[in-house]
Coordinates of C-alpha atoms in Angstrom, one line a residue:
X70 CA 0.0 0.0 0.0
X71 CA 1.3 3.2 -0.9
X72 CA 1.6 6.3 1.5
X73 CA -1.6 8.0 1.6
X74 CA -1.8 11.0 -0.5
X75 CA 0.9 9.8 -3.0
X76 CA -0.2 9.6 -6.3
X77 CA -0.9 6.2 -7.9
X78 CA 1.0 5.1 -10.8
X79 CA -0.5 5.6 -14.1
X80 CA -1.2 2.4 -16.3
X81 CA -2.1 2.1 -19.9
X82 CA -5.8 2.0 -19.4
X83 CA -5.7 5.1 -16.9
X84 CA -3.8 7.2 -19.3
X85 CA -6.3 6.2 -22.6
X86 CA -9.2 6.8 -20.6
X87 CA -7.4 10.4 -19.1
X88 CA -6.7 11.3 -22.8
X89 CA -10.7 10.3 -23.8
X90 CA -11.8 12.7 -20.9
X91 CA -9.6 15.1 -22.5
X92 CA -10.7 15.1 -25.5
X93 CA -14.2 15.3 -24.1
X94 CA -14.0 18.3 -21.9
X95 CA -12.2 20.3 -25.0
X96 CA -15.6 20.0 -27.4
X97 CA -16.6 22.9 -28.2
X98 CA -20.2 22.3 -29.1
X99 CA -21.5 18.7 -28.8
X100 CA -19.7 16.6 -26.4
X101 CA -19.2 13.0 -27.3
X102 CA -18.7 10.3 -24.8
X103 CA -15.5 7.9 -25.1
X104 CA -17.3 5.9 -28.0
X105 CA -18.2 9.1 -29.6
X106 CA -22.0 8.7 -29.0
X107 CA -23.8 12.4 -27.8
X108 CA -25.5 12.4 -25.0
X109 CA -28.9 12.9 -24.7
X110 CA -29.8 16.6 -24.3
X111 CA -32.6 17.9 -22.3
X112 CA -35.4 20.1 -24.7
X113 CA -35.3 23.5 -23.8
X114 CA -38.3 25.2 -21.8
X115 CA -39.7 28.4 -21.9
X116 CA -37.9 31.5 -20.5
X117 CA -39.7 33.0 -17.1
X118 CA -40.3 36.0 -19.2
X119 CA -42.1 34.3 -21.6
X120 CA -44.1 31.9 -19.4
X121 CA -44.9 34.9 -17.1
X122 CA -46.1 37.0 -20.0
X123 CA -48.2 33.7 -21.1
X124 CA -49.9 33.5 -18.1
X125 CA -50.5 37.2 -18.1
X126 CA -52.0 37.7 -21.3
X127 CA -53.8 34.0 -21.3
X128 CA -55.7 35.5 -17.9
X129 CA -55.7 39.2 -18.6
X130 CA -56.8 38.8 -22.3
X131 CA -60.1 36.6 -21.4
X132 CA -60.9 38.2 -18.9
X133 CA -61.0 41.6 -20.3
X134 CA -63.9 40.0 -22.9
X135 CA -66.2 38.8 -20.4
X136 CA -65.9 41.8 -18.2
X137 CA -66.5 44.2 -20.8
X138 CA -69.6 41.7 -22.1
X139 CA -70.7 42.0 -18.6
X140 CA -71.1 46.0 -18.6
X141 CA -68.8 45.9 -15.6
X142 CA -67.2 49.1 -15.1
X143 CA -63.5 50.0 -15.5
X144 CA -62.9 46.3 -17.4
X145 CA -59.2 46.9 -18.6
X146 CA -57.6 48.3 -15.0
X147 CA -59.5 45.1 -13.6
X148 CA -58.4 42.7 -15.8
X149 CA -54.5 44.2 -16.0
X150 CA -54.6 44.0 -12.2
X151 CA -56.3 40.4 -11.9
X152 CA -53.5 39.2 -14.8
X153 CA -50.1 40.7 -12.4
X154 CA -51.8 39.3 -9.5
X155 CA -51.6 36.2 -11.0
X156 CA -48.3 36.1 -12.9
X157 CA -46.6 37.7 -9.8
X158 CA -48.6 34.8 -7.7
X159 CA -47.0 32.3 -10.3
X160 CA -43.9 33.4 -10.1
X161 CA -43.2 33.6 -6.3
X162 CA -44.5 30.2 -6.2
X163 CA -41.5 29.3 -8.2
X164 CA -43.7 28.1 -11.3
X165 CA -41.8 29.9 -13.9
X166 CA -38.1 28.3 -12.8
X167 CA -38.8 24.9 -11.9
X168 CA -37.1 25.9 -7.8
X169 CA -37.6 22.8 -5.8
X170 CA -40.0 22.3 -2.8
X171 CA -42.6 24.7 -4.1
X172 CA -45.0 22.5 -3.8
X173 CA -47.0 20.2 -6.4
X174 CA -46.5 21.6 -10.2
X175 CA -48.4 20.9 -13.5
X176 CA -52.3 20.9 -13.2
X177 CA -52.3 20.3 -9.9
X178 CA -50.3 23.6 -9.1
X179 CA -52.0 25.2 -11.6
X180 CA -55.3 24.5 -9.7
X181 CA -53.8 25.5 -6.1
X182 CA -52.5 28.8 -7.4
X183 CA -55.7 30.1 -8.8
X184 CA -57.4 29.3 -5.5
X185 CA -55.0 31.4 -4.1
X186 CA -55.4 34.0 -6.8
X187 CA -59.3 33.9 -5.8
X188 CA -58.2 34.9 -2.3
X189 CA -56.3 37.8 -3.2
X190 CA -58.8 39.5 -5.2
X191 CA -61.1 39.0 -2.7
X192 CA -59.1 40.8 -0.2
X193 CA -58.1 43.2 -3.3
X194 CA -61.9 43.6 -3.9
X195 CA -62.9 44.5 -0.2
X196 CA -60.2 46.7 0.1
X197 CA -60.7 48.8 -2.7
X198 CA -64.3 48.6 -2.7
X199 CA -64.4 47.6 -6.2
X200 CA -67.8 48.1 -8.2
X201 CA -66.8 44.8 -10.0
X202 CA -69.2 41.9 -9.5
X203 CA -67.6 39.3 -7.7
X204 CA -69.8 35.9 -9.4
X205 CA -68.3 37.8 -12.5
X206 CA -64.8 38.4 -11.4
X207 CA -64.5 34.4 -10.2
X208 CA -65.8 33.2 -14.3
X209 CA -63.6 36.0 -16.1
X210 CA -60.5 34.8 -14.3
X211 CA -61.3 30.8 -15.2
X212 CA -59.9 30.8 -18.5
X213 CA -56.9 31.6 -16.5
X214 CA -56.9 28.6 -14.9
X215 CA -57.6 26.4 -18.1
X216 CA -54.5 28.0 -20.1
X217 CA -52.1 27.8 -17.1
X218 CA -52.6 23.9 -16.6
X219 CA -52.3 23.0 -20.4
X220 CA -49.2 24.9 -20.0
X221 CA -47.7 23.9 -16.7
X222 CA -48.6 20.2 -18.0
X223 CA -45.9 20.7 -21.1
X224 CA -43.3 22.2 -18.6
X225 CA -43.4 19.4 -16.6
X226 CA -43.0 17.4 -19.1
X227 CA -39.6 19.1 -20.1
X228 CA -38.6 19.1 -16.9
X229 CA -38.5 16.0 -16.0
X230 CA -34.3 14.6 -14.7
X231 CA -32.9 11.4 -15.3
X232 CA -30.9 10.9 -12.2
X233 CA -27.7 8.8 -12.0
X234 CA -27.3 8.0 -8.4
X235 CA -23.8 7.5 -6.7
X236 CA -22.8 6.8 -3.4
X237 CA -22.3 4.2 -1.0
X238 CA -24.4 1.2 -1.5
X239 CA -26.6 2.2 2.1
X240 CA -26.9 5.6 1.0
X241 CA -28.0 4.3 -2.3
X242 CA -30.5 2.3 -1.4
X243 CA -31.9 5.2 0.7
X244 CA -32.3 7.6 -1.8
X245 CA -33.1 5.1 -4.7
X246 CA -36.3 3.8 -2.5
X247 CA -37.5 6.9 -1.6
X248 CA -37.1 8.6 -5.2
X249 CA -39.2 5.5 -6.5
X250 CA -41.5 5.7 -3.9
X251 CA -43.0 9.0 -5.2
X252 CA -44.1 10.5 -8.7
X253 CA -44.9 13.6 -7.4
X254 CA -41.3 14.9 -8.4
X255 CA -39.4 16.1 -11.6
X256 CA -36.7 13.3 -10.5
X257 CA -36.5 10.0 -12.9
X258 CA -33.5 7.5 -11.5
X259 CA -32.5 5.6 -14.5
X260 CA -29.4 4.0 -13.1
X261 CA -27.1 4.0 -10.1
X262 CA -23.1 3.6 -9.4
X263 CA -22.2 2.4 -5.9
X264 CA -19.0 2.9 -3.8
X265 CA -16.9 0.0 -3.0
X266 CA -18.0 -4.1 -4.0
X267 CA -21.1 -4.0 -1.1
X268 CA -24.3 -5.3 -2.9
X269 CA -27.6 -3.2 -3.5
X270 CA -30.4 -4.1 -1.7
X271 CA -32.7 -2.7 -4.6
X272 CA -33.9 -4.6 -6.9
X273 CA -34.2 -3.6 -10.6
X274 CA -32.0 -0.6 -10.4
X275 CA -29.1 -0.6 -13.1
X276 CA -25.8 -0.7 -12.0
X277 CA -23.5 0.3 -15.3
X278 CA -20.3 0.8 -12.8
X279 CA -18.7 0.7 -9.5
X280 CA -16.4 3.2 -8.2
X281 CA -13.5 1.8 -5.9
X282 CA -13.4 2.0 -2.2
X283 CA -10.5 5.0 -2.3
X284 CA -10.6 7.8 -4.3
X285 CA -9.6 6.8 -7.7
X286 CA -8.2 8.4 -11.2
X287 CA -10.8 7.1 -12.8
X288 CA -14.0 8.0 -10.9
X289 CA -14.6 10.8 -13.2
X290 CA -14.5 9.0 -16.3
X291 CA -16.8 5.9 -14.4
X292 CA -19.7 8.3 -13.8
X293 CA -19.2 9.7 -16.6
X294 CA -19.4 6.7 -18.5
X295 CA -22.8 6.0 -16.5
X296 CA -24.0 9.2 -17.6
X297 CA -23.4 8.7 -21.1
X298 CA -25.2 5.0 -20.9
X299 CA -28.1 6.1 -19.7
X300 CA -28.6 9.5 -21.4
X301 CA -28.7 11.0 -17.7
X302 CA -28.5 14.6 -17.2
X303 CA -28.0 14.8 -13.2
X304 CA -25.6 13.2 -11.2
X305 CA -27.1 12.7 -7.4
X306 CA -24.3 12.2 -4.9
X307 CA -25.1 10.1 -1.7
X308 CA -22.5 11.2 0.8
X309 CA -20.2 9.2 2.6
X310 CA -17.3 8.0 4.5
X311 CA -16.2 7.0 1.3
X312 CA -17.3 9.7 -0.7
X313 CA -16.9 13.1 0.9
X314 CA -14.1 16.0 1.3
X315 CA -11.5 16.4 -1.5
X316 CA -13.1 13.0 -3.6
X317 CA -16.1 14.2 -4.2
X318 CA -15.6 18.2 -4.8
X319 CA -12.9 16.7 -8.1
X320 CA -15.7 14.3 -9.0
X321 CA -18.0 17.8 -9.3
X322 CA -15.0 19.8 -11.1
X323 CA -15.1 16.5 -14.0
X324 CA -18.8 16.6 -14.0
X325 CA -18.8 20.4 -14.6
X326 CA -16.4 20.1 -16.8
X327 CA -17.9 17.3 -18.7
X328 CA -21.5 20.0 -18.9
X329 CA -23.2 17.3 -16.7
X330 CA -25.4 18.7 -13.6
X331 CA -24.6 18.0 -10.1
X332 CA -26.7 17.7 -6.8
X333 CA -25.9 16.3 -3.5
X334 CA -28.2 14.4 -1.2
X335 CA -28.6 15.9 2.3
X336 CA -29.1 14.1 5.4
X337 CA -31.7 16.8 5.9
X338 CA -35.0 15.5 6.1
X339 CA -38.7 16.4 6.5
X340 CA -37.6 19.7 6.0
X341 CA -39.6 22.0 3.0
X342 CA -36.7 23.4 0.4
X343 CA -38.3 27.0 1.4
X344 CA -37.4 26.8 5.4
X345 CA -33.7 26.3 4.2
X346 CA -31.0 28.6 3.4
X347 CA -27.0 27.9 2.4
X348 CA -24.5 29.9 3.3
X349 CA -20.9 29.9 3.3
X350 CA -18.4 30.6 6.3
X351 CA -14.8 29.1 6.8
X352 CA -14.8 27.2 3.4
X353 CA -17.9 25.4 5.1
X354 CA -21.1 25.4 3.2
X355 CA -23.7 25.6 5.8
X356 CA -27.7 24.9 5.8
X357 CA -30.0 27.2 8.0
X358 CA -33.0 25.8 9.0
X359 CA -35.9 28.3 9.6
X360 CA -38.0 26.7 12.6
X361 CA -41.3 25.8 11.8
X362 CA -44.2 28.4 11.5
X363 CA -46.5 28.5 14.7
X364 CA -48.0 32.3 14.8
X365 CA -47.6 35.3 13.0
X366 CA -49.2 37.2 10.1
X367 CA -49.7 32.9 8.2
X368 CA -51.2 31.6 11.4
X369 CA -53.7 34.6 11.2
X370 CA -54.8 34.5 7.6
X371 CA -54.8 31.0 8.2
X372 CA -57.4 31.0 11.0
X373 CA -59.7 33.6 8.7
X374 CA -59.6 31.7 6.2
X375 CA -60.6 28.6 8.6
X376 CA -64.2 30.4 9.8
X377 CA -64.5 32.1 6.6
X378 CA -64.3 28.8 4.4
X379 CA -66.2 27.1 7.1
X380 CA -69.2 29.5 7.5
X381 CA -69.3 29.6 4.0
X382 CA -69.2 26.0 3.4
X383 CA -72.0 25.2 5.7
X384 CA -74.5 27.7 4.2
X385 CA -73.5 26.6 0.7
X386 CA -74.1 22.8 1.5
X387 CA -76.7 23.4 3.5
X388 CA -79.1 21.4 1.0
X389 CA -76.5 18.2 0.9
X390 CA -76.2 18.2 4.5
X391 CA -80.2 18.0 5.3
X392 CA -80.5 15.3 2.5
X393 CA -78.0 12.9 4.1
X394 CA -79.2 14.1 7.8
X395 CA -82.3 12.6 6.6
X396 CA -80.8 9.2 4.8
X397 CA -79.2 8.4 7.8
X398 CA -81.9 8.7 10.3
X399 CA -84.7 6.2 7.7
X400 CA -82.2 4.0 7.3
X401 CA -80.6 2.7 10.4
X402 CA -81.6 3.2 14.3
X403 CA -79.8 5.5 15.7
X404 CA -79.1 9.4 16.0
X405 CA -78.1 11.2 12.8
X406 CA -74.9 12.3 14.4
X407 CA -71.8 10.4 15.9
X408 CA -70.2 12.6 18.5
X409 CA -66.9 11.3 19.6
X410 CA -64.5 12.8 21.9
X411 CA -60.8 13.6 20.1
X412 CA -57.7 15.4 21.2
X413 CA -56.9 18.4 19.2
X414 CA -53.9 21.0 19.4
X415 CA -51.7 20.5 22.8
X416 CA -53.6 17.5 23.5
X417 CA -56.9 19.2 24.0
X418 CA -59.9 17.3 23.8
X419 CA -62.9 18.3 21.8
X420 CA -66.5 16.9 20.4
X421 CA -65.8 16.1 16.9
X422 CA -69.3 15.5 14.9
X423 CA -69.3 13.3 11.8
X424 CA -72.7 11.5 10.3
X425 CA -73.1 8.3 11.7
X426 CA -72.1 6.0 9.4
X427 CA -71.9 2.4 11.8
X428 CA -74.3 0.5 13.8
X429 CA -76.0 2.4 16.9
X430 CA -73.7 -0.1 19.3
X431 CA -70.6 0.4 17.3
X432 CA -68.4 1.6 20.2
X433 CA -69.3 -1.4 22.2
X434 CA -68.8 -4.3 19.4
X435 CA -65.2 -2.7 18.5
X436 CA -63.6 -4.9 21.5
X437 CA -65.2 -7.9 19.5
X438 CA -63.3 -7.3 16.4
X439 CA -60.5 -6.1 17.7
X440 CA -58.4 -9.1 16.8
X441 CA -59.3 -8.2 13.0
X442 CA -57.9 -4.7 12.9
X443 CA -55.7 -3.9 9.0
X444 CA -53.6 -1.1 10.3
X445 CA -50.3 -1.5 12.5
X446 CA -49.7 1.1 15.1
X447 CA -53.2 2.7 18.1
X448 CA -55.0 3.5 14.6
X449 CA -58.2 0.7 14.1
X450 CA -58.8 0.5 10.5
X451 CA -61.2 -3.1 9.0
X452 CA -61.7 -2.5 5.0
X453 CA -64.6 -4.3 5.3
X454 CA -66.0 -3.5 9.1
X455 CA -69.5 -5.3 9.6
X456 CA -70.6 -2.5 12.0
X457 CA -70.8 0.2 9.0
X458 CA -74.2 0.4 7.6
X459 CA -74.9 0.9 3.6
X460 CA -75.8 4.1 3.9
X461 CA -72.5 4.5 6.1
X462 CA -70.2 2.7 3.3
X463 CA -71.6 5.4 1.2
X464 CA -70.6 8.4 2.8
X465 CA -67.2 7.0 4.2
X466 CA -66.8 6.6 0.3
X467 CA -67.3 9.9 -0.9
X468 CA -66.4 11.7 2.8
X469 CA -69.1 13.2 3.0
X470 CA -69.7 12.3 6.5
X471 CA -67.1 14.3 7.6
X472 CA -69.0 17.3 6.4
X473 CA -70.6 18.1 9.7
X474 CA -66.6 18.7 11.2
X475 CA -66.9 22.0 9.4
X476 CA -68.6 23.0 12.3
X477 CA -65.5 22.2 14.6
X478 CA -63.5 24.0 12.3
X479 CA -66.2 27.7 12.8
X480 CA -65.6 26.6 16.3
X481 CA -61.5 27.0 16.1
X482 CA -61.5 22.9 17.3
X483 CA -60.0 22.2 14.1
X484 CA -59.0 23.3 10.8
X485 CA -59.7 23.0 7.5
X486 CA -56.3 21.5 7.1
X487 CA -54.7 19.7 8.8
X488 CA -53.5 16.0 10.9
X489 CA -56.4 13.9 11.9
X490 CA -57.4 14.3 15.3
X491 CA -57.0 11.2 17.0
X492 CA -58.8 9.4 19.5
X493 CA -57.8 9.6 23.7
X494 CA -56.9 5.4 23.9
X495 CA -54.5 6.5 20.6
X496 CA -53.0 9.6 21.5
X497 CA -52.4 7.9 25.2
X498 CA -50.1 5.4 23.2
X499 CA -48.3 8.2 20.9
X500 CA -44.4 8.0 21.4
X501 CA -42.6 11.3 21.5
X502 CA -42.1 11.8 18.1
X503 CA -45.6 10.8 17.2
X504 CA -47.3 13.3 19.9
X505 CA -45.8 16.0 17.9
X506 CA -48.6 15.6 15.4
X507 CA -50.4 17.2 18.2
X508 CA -49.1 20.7 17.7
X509 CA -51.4 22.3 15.1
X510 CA -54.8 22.1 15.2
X511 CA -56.0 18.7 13.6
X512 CA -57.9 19.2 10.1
X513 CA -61.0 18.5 7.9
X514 CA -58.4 17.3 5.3
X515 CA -54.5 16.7 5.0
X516 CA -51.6 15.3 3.7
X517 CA -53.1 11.7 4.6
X518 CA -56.3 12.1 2.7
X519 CA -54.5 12.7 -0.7
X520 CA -51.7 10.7 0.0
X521 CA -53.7 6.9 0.3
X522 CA -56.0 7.5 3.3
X523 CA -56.6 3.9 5.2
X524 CA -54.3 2.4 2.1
X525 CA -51.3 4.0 4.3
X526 CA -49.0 2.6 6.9
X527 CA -49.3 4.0 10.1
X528 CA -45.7 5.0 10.1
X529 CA -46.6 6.6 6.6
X530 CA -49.2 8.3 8.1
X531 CA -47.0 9.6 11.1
X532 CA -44.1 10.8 8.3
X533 CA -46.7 12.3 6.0
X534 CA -48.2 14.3 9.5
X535 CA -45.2 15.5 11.1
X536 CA -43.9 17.0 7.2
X537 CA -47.1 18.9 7.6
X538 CA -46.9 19.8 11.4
X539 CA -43.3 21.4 10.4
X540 CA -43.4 22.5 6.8
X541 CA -47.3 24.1 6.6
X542 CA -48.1 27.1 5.0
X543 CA -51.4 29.0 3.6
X544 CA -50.1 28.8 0.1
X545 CA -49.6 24.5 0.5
X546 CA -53.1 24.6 3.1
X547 CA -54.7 26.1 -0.7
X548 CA -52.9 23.6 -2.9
X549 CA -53.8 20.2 -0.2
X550 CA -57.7 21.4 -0.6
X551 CA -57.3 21.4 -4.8
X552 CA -56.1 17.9 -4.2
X553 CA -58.5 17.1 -1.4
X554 CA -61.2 17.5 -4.6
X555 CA -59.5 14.5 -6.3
X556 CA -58.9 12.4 -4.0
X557 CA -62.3 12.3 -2.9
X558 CA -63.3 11.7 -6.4
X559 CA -60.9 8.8 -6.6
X560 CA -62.4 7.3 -3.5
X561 CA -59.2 5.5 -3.1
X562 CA -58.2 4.3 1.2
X563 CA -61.4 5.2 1.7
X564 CA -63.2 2.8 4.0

């Protein structure tokens, strides 16, 4: 073994493939790999300029029309201001650059945003007492909506990375199972290169090289031969003991060099991209981690928007409500109502009203069937539980009998967003880390409804709660109701 630090001697195979890299970094236009094939390159996307402008005019334009069809006064300086509002909306929300962690893009965002956009110029409207009908505002600002999806759909389709992961074979499997675990990310891993001769535990995952154990000459020209296999456009670096320092900051110079992108994985977890920020000091590259929000000017508009949307929601389905109070009460003994104690923020209890949806002696046949519960953890779950009625199956299909909880939420119990509140025998059994779901207010809907519902592990449901509990804002709280809409159309984990 030679002293560390010393350089290795060269040997044929190093030198050709030193010369190849060579000859690779000095292309002026397209790069080649070794065997002279291009690599893929990724289709350009629209400038911000011009998305912004599109999403401008596309609102702005209609708009405009249907105001001035309306005889609503001062149509232009209403529709200029409704079409900034809602590029300037776009763009903080990081639509127009493709910036990580702002929440769920294509139609989805698209949907979210203009809820948000409905919010402003609500507040816009009461503030400067606009003469502008609001039913008329809400349709001229749709065809915003319908443009701005078609287009956020093609971005997403351009903006979609094929990842080559490297890194030690744990830190591999790590970040392989969790990219493949989601869809709802612009991240595509098409291949991985592990660290040393330990075996992946993935299954499926290509594995077009290995790097050696100790920093090599020829760990440049390895992932870069990965790269050029796979047509992959990002290089994802799992950290390590084996793969840190001076190793992996000349593996970034080659990839740079070589015009192939570079990110490293962080052991930071849980943690929305917005609530950190890098900074430099000593040489060091440091993260700063903004603590999660609990008051301030967010946790007010959140709570107005609470009564407000609850208030409003129980006037508006007023109708729906007295039809199912009804349905329930023909068809099954019992009262129309279950009323069940829950804990809410700090551990609070509170009434929580639902329809009844089981048997009038539900509570006391649970012991019975205990032995058959479908979920791990204090949750109960059956997919098909003999004490729901079929009225009940119904409802718990669509959610609709949750519908009478928007009454905890006017009464500041709960929110409109937010964990499930859980029940005292489960909360008594919450480990630390799990009572922390406890400190928001419990919601109507969340990050467990559109994620799976009952489908979910319980430890699913804990991560997908406490990513909530630390990463919330009003802006996600709008784009977790768009997506409340289709899950509850999907019906899917509901039972």
């Amino acid at each position: 073994m030679g002293l560390r630090g010393a350089p290795r001697p060269r040997t044929a195979a190093s030198r050709n493939r030193t010369a190849a890299l060579e000859q690779l970094w000095r292309a002026p236009t397209a790069q080649r790999d070794p065997a002279g094939r291009v690599p893929a390159r990724r289709k350009p996307t629209p400038g911000p300029a011009l998305a912004a402008l599109t999403d401008l005019l596309a609102l702005a334009g209609p708009a405009w029309l249907l105001l001035r069809s309306g005889d609503q006064p001062r149509p232009v300086a209403a529709a200029v201001v409704a079409g900034l509002v809602w590029a300037g909306l776009r763009g903080a929300r990081g639509r127009y650059t493709g910036r990580p962690g702002s929440g769920p893009g294509g139609a989805l965002g698209a949907v979210g945003d203009w809820l948000v956009l409905i919010g402003l110029l609500a507040v816009l409207h009461t503030a400067a007492g606009s003469p502008v009908d609001p039913a008329t505002a809400v349709v001229a600002v749709a065809p915003g909506l319908l443009v701005a999806t078609a287009v956020a759909g093609l971005r997403r389709g351009h903006r979609i990375r094929r990842v080559l992961l490297v890194g030690e074979a744990a830190g591999v499997d790590r970040a392989a199972s969790l990219l493949n675990s989601r869809t709802d990310h612009d991240y595509r891993l098409v291949a991985a290169i592990p660290v040393g001769a330990a075996r992946l535990e993935l299954d499926g995952v290509r594995v077009p090289g290995r790097l050696a154990s100790c920093p090599a000459d020829d760990d440049v020209s390895t992932v870069l031969g990965g790269v050029y296999a796979h047509a992959a456009d990002l290089v994802l670096v799992a950290p390590g003991p084996q793969l840190t320092g001076d190793r992996l900051r000349r593996l970034g110079w080659g990839l740079h060099d070589g015009g192939v992108a570079l990110s490293v994985v962080s052991e930071l977890s849980g943690v929305a991209a917005e609530r950190v920020r890098p900074v430099s000091a000593a040489g060091l590259t440091l993260l700063h981690v903004a603590p999660p929000l609990r008051g301030g000017p967010q946790a007010v508009v959140k709570n107005v928007l609470d009564r407000a949307g609850a208030l409003f929601g129980l006037l508006a389905l007023a109708p729906l409500l007295l039809a199912v109070a009804l349905s329930v009460r023909l068809s099954s003994r019992g009262p129309v109502f279950h009323r069940q104690v829950r804990q809410g923020q700090h551990n609070r209890p509170f009434t929580m009203w639902k329809f009844r949806t089981m048997v009038a002696d539900a509570e006391e046949l649970k012991a019975q069937l205990a032995a058959a519960n479908e979920v791990e953890g204090p949750l109960f779950k059956m997919r098909s539980d003999p004490r729901v009625t079929p009225v009940g199956r119904m409802l718990r299909r669509t959610s609709i009998d949750e519908l009478p909880q928007l009454l905890n939420v006017l009464l500041g119990h709960m929110s409109l967003v937010g964990p499930r509140p859980p029940l005292p025998e489960e909360a008594s059994r919450y480990d630390e880390r799990e009572h922390r779901r406890l400190a928001v207010k419990p919601g109507l809907t969340g990050l467990w409804q559109v994620s799976g519902r009952s489908d979910l592990s319980w430890q699913e449901t804990v991560s997908l709660d406490l990513w909530y509990v630390d990463n919330w804002s009003v802006a996600a709280d709008m784009g977790l109701l768009a997506r409340t809409v289709r899950a509850v159309t999907d019906g899917r984990g509901a039972y």
